[in-house]
mmCIF file of C-alpha atoms in Angstrom:
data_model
loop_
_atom_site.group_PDB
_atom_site.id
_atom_site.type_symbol
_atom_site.label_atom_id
_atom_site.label_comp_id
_atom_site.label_asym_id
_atom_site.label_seq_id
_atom_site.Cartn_x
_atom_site.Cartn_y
_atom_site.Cartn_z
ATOM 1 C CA UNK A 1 27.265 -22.094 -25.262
ATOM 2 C CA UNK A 2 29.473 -19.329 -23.135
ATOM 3 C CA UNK A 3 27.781 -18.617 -20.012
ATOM 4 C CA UNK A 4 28.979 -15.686 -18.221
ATOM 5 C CA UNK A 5 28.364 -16.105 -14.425
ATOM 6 C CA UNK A 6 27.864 -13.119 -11.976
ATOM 7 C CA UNK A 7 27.173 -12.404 -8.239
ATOM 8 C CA UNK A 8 25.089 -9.317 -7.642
ATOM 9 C CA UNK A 9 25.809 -7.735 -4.156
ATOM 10 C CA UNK A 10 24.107 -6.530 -1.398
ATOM 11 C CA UNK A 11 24.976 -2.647 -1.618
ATOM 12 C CA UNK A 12 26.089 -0.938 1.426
ATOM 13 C CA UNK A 13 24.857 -2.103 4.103
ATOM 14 C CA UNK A 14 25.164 0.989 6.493
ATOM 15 C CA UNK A 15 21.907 1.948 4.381
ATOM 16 C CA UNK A 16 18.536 1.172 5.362
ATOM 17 C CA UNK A 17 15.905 2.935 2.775
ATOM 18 C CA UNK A 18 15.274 1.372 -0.551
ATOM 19 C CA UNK A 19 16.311 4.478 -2.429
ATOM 20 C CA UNK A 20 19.729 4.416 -1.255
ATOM 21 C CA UNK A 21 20.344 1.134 -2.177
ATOM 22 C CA UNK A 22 21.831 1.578 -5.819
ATOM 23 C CA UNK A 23 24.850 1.100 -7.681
ATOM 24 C CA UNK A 24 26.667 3.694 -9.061
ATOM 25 C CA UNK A 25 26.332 4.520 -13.048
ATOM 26 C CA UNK A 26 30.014 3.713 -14.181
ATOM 27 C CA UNK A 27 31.537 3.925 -17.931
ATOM 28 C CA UNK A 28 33.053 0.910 -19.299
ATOM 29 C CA UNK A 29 35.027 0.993 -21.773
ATOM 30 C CA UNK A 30 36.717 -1.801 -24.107
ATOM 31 C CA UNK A 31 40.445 -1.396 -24.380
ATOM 32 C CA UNK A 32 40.591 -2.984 -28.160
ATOM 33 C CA UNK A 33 38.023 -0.778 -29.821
ATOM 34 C CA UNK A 34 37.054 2.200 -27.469
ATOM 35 C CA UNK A 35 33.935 1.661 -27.482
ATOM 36 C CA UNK A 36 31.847 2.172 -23.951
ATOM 37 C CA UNK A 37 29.058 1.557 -22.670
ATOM 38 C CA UNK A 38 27.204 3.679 -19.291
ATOM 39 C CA UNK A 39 25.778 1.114 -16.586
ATOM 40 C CA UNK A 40 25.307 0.316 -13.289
ATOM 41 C CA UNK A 41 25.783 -3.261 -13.675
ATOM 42 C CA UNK A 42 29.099 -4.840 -14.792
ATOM 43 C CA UNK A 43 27.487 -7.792 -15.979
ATOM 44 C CA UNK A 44 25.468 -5.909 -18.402
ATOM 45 C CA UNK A 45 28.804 -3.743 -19.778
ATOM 46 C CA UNK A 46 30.086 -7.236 -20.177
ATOM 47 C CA UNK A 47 27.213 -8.266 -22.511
ATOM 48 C CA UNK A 48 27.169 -4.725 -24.706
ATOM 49 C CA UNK A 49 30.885 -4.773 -24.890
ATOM 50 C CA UNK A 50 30.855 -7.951 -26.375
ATOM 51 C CA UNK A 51 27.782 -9.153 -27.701
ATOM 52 C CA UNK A 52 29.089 -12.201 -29.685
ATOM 53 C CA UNK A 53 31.232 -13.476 -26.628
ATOM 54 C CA UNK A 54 28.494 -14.701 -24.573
ATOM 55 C CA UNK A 55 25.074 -17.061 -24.792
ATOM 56 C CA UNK A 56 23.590 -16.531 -21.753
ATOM 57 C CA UNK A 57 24.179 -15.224 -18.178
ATOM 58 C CA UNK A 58 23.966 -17.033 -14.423
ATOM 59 C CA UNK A 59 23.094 -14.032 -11.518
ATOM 60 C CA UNK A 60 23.778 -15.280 -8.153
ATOM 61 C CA UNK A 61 22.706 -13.722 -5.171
ATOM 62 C CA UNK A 62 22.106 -13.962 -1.842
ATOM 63 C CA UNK A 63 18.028 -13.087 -0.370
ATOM 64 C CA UNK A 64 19.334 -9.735 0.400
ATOM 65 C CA UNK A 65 21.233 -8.766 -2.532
ATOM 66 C CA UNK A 66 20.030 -6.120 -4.487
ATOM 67 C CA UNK A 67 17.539 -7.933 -7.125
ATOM 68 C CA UNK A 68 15.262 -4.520 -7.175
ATOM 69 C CA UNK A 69 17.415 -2.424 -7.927
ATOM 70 C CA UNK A 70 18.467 -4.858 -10.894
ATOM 71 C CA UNK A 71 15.111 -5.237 -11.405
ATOM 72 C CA UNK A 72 13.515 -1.516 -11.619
ATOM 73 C CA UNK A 73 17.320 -1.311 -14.204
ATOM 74 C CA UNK A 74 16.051 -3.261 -16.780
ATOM 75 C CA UNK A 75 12.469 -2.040 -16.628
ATOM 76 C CA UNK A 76 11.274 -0.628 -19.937
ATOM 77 C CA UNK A 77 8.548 2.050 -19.295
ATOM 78 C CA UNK A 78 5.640 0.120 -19.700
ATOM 79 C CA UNK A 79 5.228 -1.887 -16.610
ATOM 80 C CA UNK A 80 3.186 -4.148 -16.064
ATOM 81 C CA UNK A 81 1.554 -5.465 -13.394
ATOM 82 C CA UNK A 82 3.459 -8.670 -13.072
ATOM 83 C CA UNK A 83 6.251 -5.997 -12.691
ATOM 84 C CA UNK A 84 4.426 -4.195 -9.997
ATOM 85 C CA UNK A 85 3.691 -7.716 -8.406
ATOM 86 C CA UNK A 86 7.037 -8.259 -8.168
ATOM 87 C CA UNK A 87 8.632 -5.925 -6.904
ATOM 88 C CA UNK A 88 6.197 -5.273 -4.375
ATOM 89 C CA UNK A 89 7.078 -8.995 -3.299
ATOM 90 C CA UNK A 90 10.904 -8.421 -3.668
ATOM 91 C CA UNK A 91 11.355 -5.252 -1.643
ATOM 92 C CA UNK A 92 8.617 -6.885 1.005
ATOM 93 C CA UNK A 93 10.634 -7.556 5.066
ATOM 94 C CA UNK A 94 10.259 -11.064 3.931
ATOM 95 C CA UNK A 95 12.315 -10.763 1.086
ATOM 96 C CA UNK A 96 11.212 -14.711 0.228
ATOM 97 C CA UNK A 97 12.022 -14.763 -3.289
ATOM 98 C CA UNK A 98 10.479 -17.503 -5.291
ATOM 99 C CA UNK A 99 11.846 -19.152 -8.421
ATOM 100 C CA UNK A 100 9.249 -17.556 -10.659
ATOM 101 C CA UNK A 101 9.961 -13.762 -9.485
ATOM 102 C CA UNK A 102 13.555 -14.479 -10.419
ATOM 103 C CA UNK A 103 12.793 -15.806 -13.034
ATOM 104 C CA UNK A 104 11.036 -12.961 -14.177
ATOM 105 C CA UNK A 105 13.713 -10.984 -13.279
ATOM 106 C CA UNK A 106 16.087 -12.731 -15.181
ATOM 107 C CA UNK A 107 13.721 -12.036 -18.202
ATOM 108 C CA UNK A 108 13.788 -7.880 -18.003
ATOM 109 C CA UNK A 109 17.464 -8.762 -18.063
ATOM 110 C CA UNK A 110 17.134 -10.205 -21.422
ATOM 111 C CA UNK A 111 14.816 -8.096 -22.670
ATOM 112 C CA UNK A 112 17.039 -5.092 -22.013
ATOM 113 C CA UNK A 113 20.257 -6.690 -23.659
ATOM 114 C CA UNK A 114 18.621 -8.083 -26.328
ATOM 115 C CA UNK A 115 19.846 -9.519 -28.860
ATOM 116 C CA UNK A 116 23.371 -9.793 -26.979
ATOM 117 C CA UNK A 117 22.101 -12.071 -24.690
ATOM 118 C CA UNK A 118 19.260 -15.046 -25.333
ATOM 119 C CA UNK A 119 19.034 -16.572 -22.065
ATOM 120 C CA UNK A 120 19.319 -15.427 -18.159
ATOM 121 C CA UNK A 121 19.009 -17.248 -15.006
ATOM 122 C CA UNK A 122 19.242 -15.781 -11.417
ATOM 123 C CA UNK A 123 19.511 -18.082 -8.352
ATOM 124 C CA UNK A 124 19.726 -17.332 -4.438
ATOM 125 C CA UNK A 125 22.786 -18.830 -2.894
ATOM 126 C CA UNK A 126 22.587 -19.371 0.892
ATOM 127 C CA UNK A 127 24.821 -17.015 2.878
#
């Protein structure tokens, strides 16, 4: 199994409100083929680029990196309320991520890069 392993950042930090905190939408393109693909995330390029390269993905983070913003990404419009849940919990002052929340987000993840990638797992590293 090829596991692709990522760190997801914490934005600039000179910003305070939630709707600043974003990445910016960037075109990636593959040098072999020319094909692109648009995306915030470099992870997720990395998976549409090459779908057959990898198995799964590891997201590391820290408690303040930006896991909503990730998050709200890979959304598809019909949210549920265990969306809702949490990312109410993940944009909360606390910011107390539990297993299960990433976990969940790891899961919009795959949904959205289906069927490039079958398996996702985002952890909090300490700072």
């Amino acid at each position: 199994m090829n596991r692709l392993i990522v760190l997801l950042g914490t934005g600039q930090t000179k910003l305070r409100e939630i709707r600043d905190k974003s990445y910016r939408q960037t075109k990636y393109q593959r040098q072999d083929t020319q094909q692109t693909y648009e995306t915030p995330f470099f992870a997720e390029a990395l998976v549409q680029l090459y779908p057959k390269r990898f198995d799964a993905i590891e997201i590391f983070g820290t408690k303040d990196s930006m896991w909503e913003t990730l998050f709200v990404h890979c959304l598809e419009d019909n949210i549920t309320e265990k969306d809702a849940e949490v990312f109410n919990h993940i944009v909360s002052e606390e910011r107390n991520i539990s297993d299960e929340q990433l976990q969940h987000i790891a899961q919009t993840f795959v949904r959205k890069c289906q069927p490039n990638i079958k398996e996702a797992r985002c952890s909090i590293i300490p700072v």
